[in-house]
PDB file of C-alpha atoms in Angstrom:
ATOM      1  CA  MET A   1     -24.856  22.764  18.982  1.00 89.00           C
ATOM      2  CA  ILE A   2     -28.545  24.260  19.120  1.00 90.00           C
ATOM      3  CA  LEU A   3     -28.873  27.755  19.846  1.00 89.00           C
ATOM      4  CA  ARG A   4     -32.667  29.208  19.977  1.00 90.00           C
ATOM      5  CA  VAL A   5     -32.510  33.194  19.436  1.00 89.00           C
ATOM      6  CA  SER A   6     -34.559  36.158  18.781  1.00 88.00           C
ATOM      7  CA  PRO A   7     -33.927  37.678  15.142  1.00 87.00           C
ATOM      8  CA  ASP A   8     -31.410  40.742  14.976  1.00 84.00           C
ATOM      9  CA  GLU A   9     -29.882  38.839  18.474  1.00 87.00           C
ATOM     10  CA  GLU A  10     -26.213  38.416  17.830  1.00 90.00           C
ATOM     11  CA  ILE A  11     -25.170  35.956  19.675  1.00 90.00           C
ATOM     12  CA  GLN A  12     -21.671  35.185  20.925  1.00 93.00           C
ATOM     13  CA  ARG A  13     -20.423  30.981  22.061  1.00 93.00           C
ATOM     14  CA  TYR A  14     -16.942  28.900  21.669  1.00 93.00           C
ATOM     15  CA  ILE A  15     -16.252  25.584  20.812  1.00 92.00           C
ATOM     16  CA  THR A  16     -13.264  23.925  22.684  1.00 92.00           C
ATOM     17  CA  VAL A  17     -10.720  21.938  20.504  1.00 91.00           C
ATOM     18  CA  ILE A  18      -8.696  19.529  21.739  1.00 90.00           C
ATOM     19  CA  ASN A  19      -5.079  18.401  21.048  1.00 88.00           C
ATOM     20  CA  SER A  20      -4.983  14.931  23.149  1.00 86.00           C
ATOM     21  CA  ASN A  21      -2.047  14.320  21.025  1.00 83.00           C
ATOM     22  CA  ASP A  22       1.085  13.974  21.872  1.00 86.00           C
ATOM     23  CA  VAL A  23       2.905  16.600  19.031  1.00 87.00           C
ATOM     24  CA  SER A  24       2.072  20.159  17.905  1.00 89.00           C
ATOM     25  CA  VAL A  25      -0.568  20.958  15.859  1.00 90.00           C
ATOM     26  CA  ASP A  26      -1.305  24.130  14.030  1.00 91.00           C
ATOM     27  CA  ILE A  27      -5.478  24.762  13.684  1.00 91.00           C
ATOM     28  CA  ASP A  28      -7.118  25.762  10.534  1.00 92.00           C
ATOM     29  CA  LEU A  29     -10.690  27.401  11.213  1.00 93.00           C
ATOM     30  CA  THR A  30     -13.254  27.749   8.501  1.00 93.00           C
ATOM     31  CA  VAL A  31     -17.024  28.070   8.366  1.00 94.00           C
ATOM     32  CA  SER A  32     -19.596  27.124   5.837  1.00 92.00           C
ATOM     33  CA  GLY A  33     -23.589  26.173   5.763  1.00 90.00           C
ATOM     34  CA  ASP A  34     -26.352  28.024   5.447  1.00 90.00           C
ATOM     35  CA  LEU A  35     -25.392  31.334   7.544  1.00 88.00           C
ATOM     36  CA  ALA A  36     -21.634  30.933   6.574  1.00 89.00           C
ATOM     37  CA  SER A  37     -21.557  34.850   5.719  1.00 90.00           C
ATOM     38  CA  SER A  38     -23.053  35.828   9.251  1.00 89.00           C
ATOM     39  CA  LEU A  39     -20.978  33.589  11.672  1.00 91.00           C
ATOM     40  CA  ASP A  40     -17.459  35.784  12.517  1.00 93.00           C
ATOM     41  CA  LEU A  41     -14.602  33.829  14.421  1.00 94.00           C
ATOM     42  CA  GLU A  42     -12.245  35.668  16.006  1.00 94.00           C
ATOM     43  CA  GLU A  43      -9.339  33.609  14.881  1.00 93.00           C
ATOM     44  CA  THR A  44      -9.190  32.102  12.270  1.00 92.00           C
ATOM     45  CA  SER A  45      -5.549  29.503  12.787  1.00 92.00           C
ATOM     46  CA  PHE A  46      -3.969  28.608  16.115  1.00 92.00           C
ATOM     47  CA  SER A  47      -0.709  26.639  17.199  1.00 91.00           C
ATOM     48  CA  LEU A  48      -2.014  23.996  20.354  1.00 91.00           C
ATOM     49  CA  GLU A  49       0.778  21.987  22.209  1.00 92.00           C
ATOM     50  CA  PRO A  50       0.171  18.860  23.259  1.00 89.00           C
ATOM     51  CA  ASN A  51      -2.343  17.532  25.331  1.00 90.00           C
ATOM     52  CA  THR A  52      -3.450  21.631  25.281  1.00 92.00           C
ATOM     53  CA  GLU A  53      -7.150  22.859  25.197  1.00 91.00           C
ATOM     54  CA  LYS A  54      -8.344  26.282  23.297  1.00 93.00           C
ATOM     55  CA  ARG A  55     -11.773  28.156  23.448  1.00 93.00           C
ATOM     56  CA  ALA A  56     -12.390  29.295  19.587  1.00 92.00           C
ATOM     57  CA  TYR A  57     -15.058  32.106  20.079  1.00 94.00           C
ATOM     58  CA  PHE A  58     -17.611  32.997  17.365  1.00 94.00           C
ATOM     59  CA  THR A  59     -20.467  35.398  16.882  1.00 93.00           C
ATOM     60  CA  ILE A  60     -23.562  34.276  14.837  1.00 90.00           C
ATOM     61  CA  PHE A  61     -26.181  36.983  13.851  1.00 85.00           C
ATOM     62  CA  SER A  62     -29.561  37.058  11.196  1.00 83.00           C
ATOM     63  CA  ASP A  63     -32.308  38.682  11.339  1.00 84.00           C
ATOM     64  CA  LEU A  64     -34.693  36.167   9.741  1.00 86.00           C
ATOM     65  CA  SER A  65     -36.731  33.375  12.081  1.00 88.00           C
ATOM     66  CA  GLY A  66     -36.060  30.276  10.543  1.00 90.00           C
ATOM     67  CA  THR A  67     -33.637  26.822  11.192  1.00 92.00           C
ATOM     68  CA  TYR A  68     -30.681  27.656   9.942  1.00 91.00           C
ATOM     69  CA  GLU A  69     -27.497  24.847   9.909  1.00 93.00           C
ATOM     70  CA  THR A  70     -23.881  25.976  10.436  1.00 93.00           C
ATOM     71  CA  ASN A  71     -20.422  24.345  10.128  1.00 93.00           C
ATOM     72  CA  ILE A  72     -17.187  24.913  11.682  1.00 93.00           C
ATOM     73  CA  ASN A  73     -14.409  23.283  10.230  1.00 92.00           C
ATOM     74  CA  VAL A  74     -11.949  22.592  12.176  1.00 91.00           C
ATOM     75  CA  ALA A  75      -8.547  21.445   9.842  1.00 90.00           C
ATOM     76  CA  PHE A  76      -5.546  19.907  12.604  1.00 88.00           C
ATOM     77  CA  SER A  77      -2.231  19.546  10.449  1.00 88.00           C
ATOM     78  CA  GLN A  78       1.393  18.889  11.885  1.00 85.00           C
ATOM     79  CA  GLU A  79       4.504  18.964   9.724  1.00 78.00           C
ATOM     80  CA  GLU A  80       4.136  15.666   9.533  1.00 76.00           C
ATOM     81  CA  GLY A  81       2.089  13.066   8.290  1.00 72.00           C
ATOM     82  CA  ASN A  82      -1.307  14.098   6.940  1.00 78.00           C
ATOM     83  CA  GLY A  83      -3.987  16.243   8.710  1.00 81.00           C
ATOM     84  CA  VAL A  84      -6.996  15.750  10.117  1.00 84.00           C
ATOM     85  CA  GLY A  85     -10.645  17.458   9.615  1.00 87.00           C
ATOM     86  CA  LEU A  86     -13.697  18.284  12.213  1.00 89.00           C
ATOM     87  CA  SER A  87     -16.749  19.979  11.675  1.00 90.00           C
ATOM     88  CA  ALA A  88     -19.468  21.295  14.830  1.00 91.00           C
ATOM     89  CA  THR A  89     -22.643  21.769  13.626  1.00 93.00           C
ATOM     90  CA  ILE A  90     -24.498  24.877  14.947  1.00 92.00           C
ATOM     91  CA  ILE A  91     -28.056  24.733  14.311  1.00 92.00           C
ATOM     92  CA  LEU A  92     -29.239  28.761  14.741  1.00 89.00           C
ATOM     93  CA  ILE A  93     -32.703  28.317  15.587  1.00 90.00           C
ATOM     94  CA  ILE A  94     -34.422  32.011  15.156  1.00 89.00           C
ATOM     95  CA  SER A  95     -38.127  32.448  16.255  1.00 86.00           C
ATOM     96  CA  ASP A  96     -40.062  35.371  17.751  1.00 79.00           C
ATOM     97  CA  GLY A  97     -41.292  33.136  20.650  1.00 67.00           C
ATOM     98  CA  ASN A  98     -44.694  32.390  19.042  1.00 61.00           C
ATOM     99  CA  SER A  99     -43.253  28.747  18.434  1.00 48.00           C
ATOM    100  CA  SER A 100     -44.804  25.547  19.835  1.00 46.00           C
ATOM    101  CA  ASP A 101     -41.623  23.754  19.906  1.00 44.00           C
ATOM    102  CA  GLN A 102     -39.960  26.352  22.632  1.00 42.00           C
ATOM    103  CA  ASP A 103     -40.161  23.563  25.039  1.00 41.00           C
ATOM    104  CA  GLN A 104     -37.884  20.561  23.058  1.00 43.00           C
ATOM    105  CA  THR A 105     -34.934  19.489  24.689  1.00 40.00           C
ATOM    106  CA  PRO A 106     -32.102  19.919  22.011  1.00 42.00           C
ATOM    107  CA  PHE A 107     -29.467  16.567  22.067  1.00 41.00           C
ATOM    108  CA  GLN A 108     -26.012  15.883  21.853  1.00 40.00           C
ATOM    109  CA  THR A 109     -23.978  12.814  20.538  1.00 37.00           C
ATOM    110  CA  SER A 110     -22.389  11.245  23.591  1.00 37.00           C
ATOM    111  CA  ASP A 111     -18.683  10.614  23.332  1.00 38.00           C
ATOM    112  CA  SER A 112     -18.705   7.689  25.314  1.00 38.00           C
ATOM    113  CA  ASP A 113     -21.295   5.294  23.456  1.00 38.00           C
ATOM    114  CA  ASN A 114     -22.912   6.958  20.481  1.00 37.00           C
ATOM    115  CA  ASP A 115     -25.864   7.178  22.580  1.00 39.00           C
ATOM    116  CA  MET A 116     -28.639  10.447  22.366  1.00 37.00           C
ATOM    117  CA  GLU A 117     -28.225  12.640  25.607  1.00 37.00           C
ATOM    118  CA  PRO A 118     -29.837  15.402  26.380  1.00 37.00           C
ATOM    119  CA  ILE A 119     -27.759  18.568  27.185  1.00 36.00           C
ATOM    120  CA  SER A 120     -28.616  19.914  30.924  1.00 37.00           C
ATOM    121  CA  ASN A 121     -27.712  23.489  29.576  1.00 39.00           C
ATOM    122  CA  PRO A 122     -29.289  24.441  26.222  1.00 42.00           C
ATOM    123  CA  ASP A 123     -26.942  27.793  26.536  1.00 45.00           C
ATOM    124  CA  SER A 124     -24.127  25.190  26.990  1.00 42.00           C
ATOM    125  CA  ASN A 125     -19.994  24.835  24.413  1.00 44.00           C
ATOM    126  CA  PHE A 126     -19.987  22.499  21.737  1.00 45.00           C
ATOM    127  CA  SER A 127     -16.796  20.388  22.488  1.00 45.00           C
ATOM    128  CA  PHE A 128     -14.757  18.104  20.891  1.00 46.00           C
ATOM    129  CA  ASN A 129     -11.546  15.727  20.487  1.00 48.00           C
ATOM    130  CA  PRO A 130     -10.019  15.089  17.731  1.00 49.00           C
ATOM    131  CA  GLY A 131      -7.012  12.105  19.520  1.00 50.00           C
ATOM    132  CA  GLN A 132      -9.700  10.054  20.187  1.00 50.00           C
ATOM    133  CA  ASN A 133     -10.001   6.894  18.527  1.00 48.00           C
ATOM    134  CA  PRO A 134     -12.540   6.112  16.198  1.00 47.00           C
ATOM    135  CA  VAL A 135     -15.245   3.371  17.630  1.00 43.00           C
ATOM    136  CA  PRO A 136     -14.507   0.172  15.104  1.00 47.00           C
ATOM    137  CA  GLN A 137     -16.957  -0.215  12.585  1.00 47.00           C
ATOM    138  CA  GLN A 138     -18.846  -4.553  13.698  1.00 51.00           C
ATOM    139  CA  SER A 139     -19.523  -6.197  11.173  1.00 51.00           C
ATOM    140  CA  ASN A 140     -22.617  -8.337  10.261  1.00 54.00           C
ATOM    141  CA  SER A 141     -20.142 -11.273   9.147  1.00 55.00           C
ATOM    142  CA  SER A 142     -18.328 -13.659  10.883  1.00 66.00           C
ATOM    143  CA  ILE A 143     -15.838 -14.963   8.108  1.00 73.00           C
ATOM    144  CA  SER A 144     -12.571 -13.280   8.761  1.00 78.00           C
ATOM    145  CA  SER A 145     -10.544 -12.212   5.694  1.00 80.00           C
ATOM    146  CA  THR A 146      -8.079 -15.283   6.556  1.00 85.00           C
ATOM    147  CA  THR A 147     -10.552 -17.001   5.643  1.00 86.00           C
ATOM    148  CA  ILE A 148     -12.073 -15.940   2.767  1.00 87.00           C
ATOM    149  CA  LEU A 149      -8.815 -15.725   1.199  1.00 88.00           C
ATOM    150  CA  LEU A 150      -7.597 -19.051   1.881  1.00 90.00           C
ATOM    151  CA  ILE A 151     -11.802 -20.706   0.527  1.00 92.00           C
ATOM    152  CA  SER A 152     -10.652 -18.193  -2.743  1.00 92.00           C
ATOM    153  CA  THR A 153      -6.688 -19.437  -3.158  1.00 94.00           C
ATOM    154  CA  ALA A 154      -8.216 -23.618  -2.964  1.00 94.00           C
ATOM    155  CA  PHE A 155     -10.996 -22.090  -5.622  1.00 94.00           C
ATOM    156  CA  LEU A 156      -8.452 -21.018  -7.730  1.00 94.00           C
ATOM    157  CA  VAL A 157      -5.787 -24.032  -7.163  1.00 95.00           C
ATOM    158  CA  ILE A 158      -9.225 -25.951  -8.364  1.00 96.00           C
ATOM    159  CA  VAL A 159      -9.616 -24.076 -11.477  1.00 94.00           C
ATOM    160  CA  LEU A 160      -6.808 -24.582 -12.811  1.00 94.00           C
ATOM    161  CA  ILE A 161      -6.449 -27.893 -12.468  1.00 94.00           C
ATOM    162  CA  VAL A 162      -9.733 -28.556 -13.859  1.00 93.00           C
ATOM    163  CA  SER A 163      -8.118 -26.363 -16.756  1.00 91.00           C
ATOM    164  CA  ALA A 164      -5.233 -28.002 -17.451  1.00 89.00           C
ATOM    165  CA  ILE A 165      -6.600 -31.365 -16.817  1.00 89.00           C
ATOM    166  CA  ILE A 166      -9.074 -30.517 -19.919  1.00 87.00           C
ATOM    167  CA  LEU A 167      -6.580 -29.008 -21.962  1.00 86.00           C
ATOM    168  CA  LEU A 168      -4.255 -31.619 -21.754  1.00 85.00           C
ATOM    169  CA  LYS A 169      -7.142 -34.821 -22.110  1.00 79.00           C
ATOM    170  CA  PRO A 170      -7.907 -33.514 -26.082  1.00 63.00           C
ATOM    171  CA  LYS A 171      -4.317 -34.015 -26.453  1.00 58.00           C
ATOM    172  CA  ASN A 172      -4.046 -37.671 -25.592  1.00 51.00           C
ATOM    173  CA  LYS A 173      -6.908 -38.615 -27.424  1.00 55.00           C
ATOM    174  CA  SER A 174      -5.833 -37.518 -31.012  1.00 55.00           C
ATOM    175  CA  ARG A 175      -2.254 -39.468 -30.084  1.00 58.00           C
ATOM    176  CA  ARG A 176      -3.780 -42.628 -29.514  1.00 58.00           C
ATOM    177  CA  LYS A 177      -6.358 -42.432 -32.879  1.00 60.00           C
ATOM    178  CA  ASN A 178      -2.539 -41.501 -35.184  1.00 58.00           C
ATOM    179  CA  ALA A 179      -1.669 -44.688 -33.539  1.00 54.00           C
TER     180      ALA A 179
END
């Protein structure tokens, strides 16, 4: 989320936390980054029932001009199993209005195809869904892991056979000389 504000302006926004899983999860929110001490969360922990969502409101403030990056770290945990953590990045641009970059369009990542698309409303709120499956990384290699395993096994067998032949060959020569 990119926010443009004037110095000494306090701004309140929210992130939407979605539980698209079939089980209840406990949510813990923490803050890190440049303005961690200037970002106040209304709630730092809560629970979400299956297929529900909740807005996590926060207030951020700074009196110094500049660009700052702050993260709201969201930890999802269940009673059983491992937890998952995600981070919502907030970029706060504080200027007095004399800056020449006021007409730049902020961007956010689209969940559907990982392309960049402009935000239609710069004051829009950030939303993410932890239940979505990650996009599988495409491999540049066309060789499957089964093929690699077969080639490695064949190579190992050949090395063992050649080693056995080399070890047995000198024994045969020494027997011929003695006879």
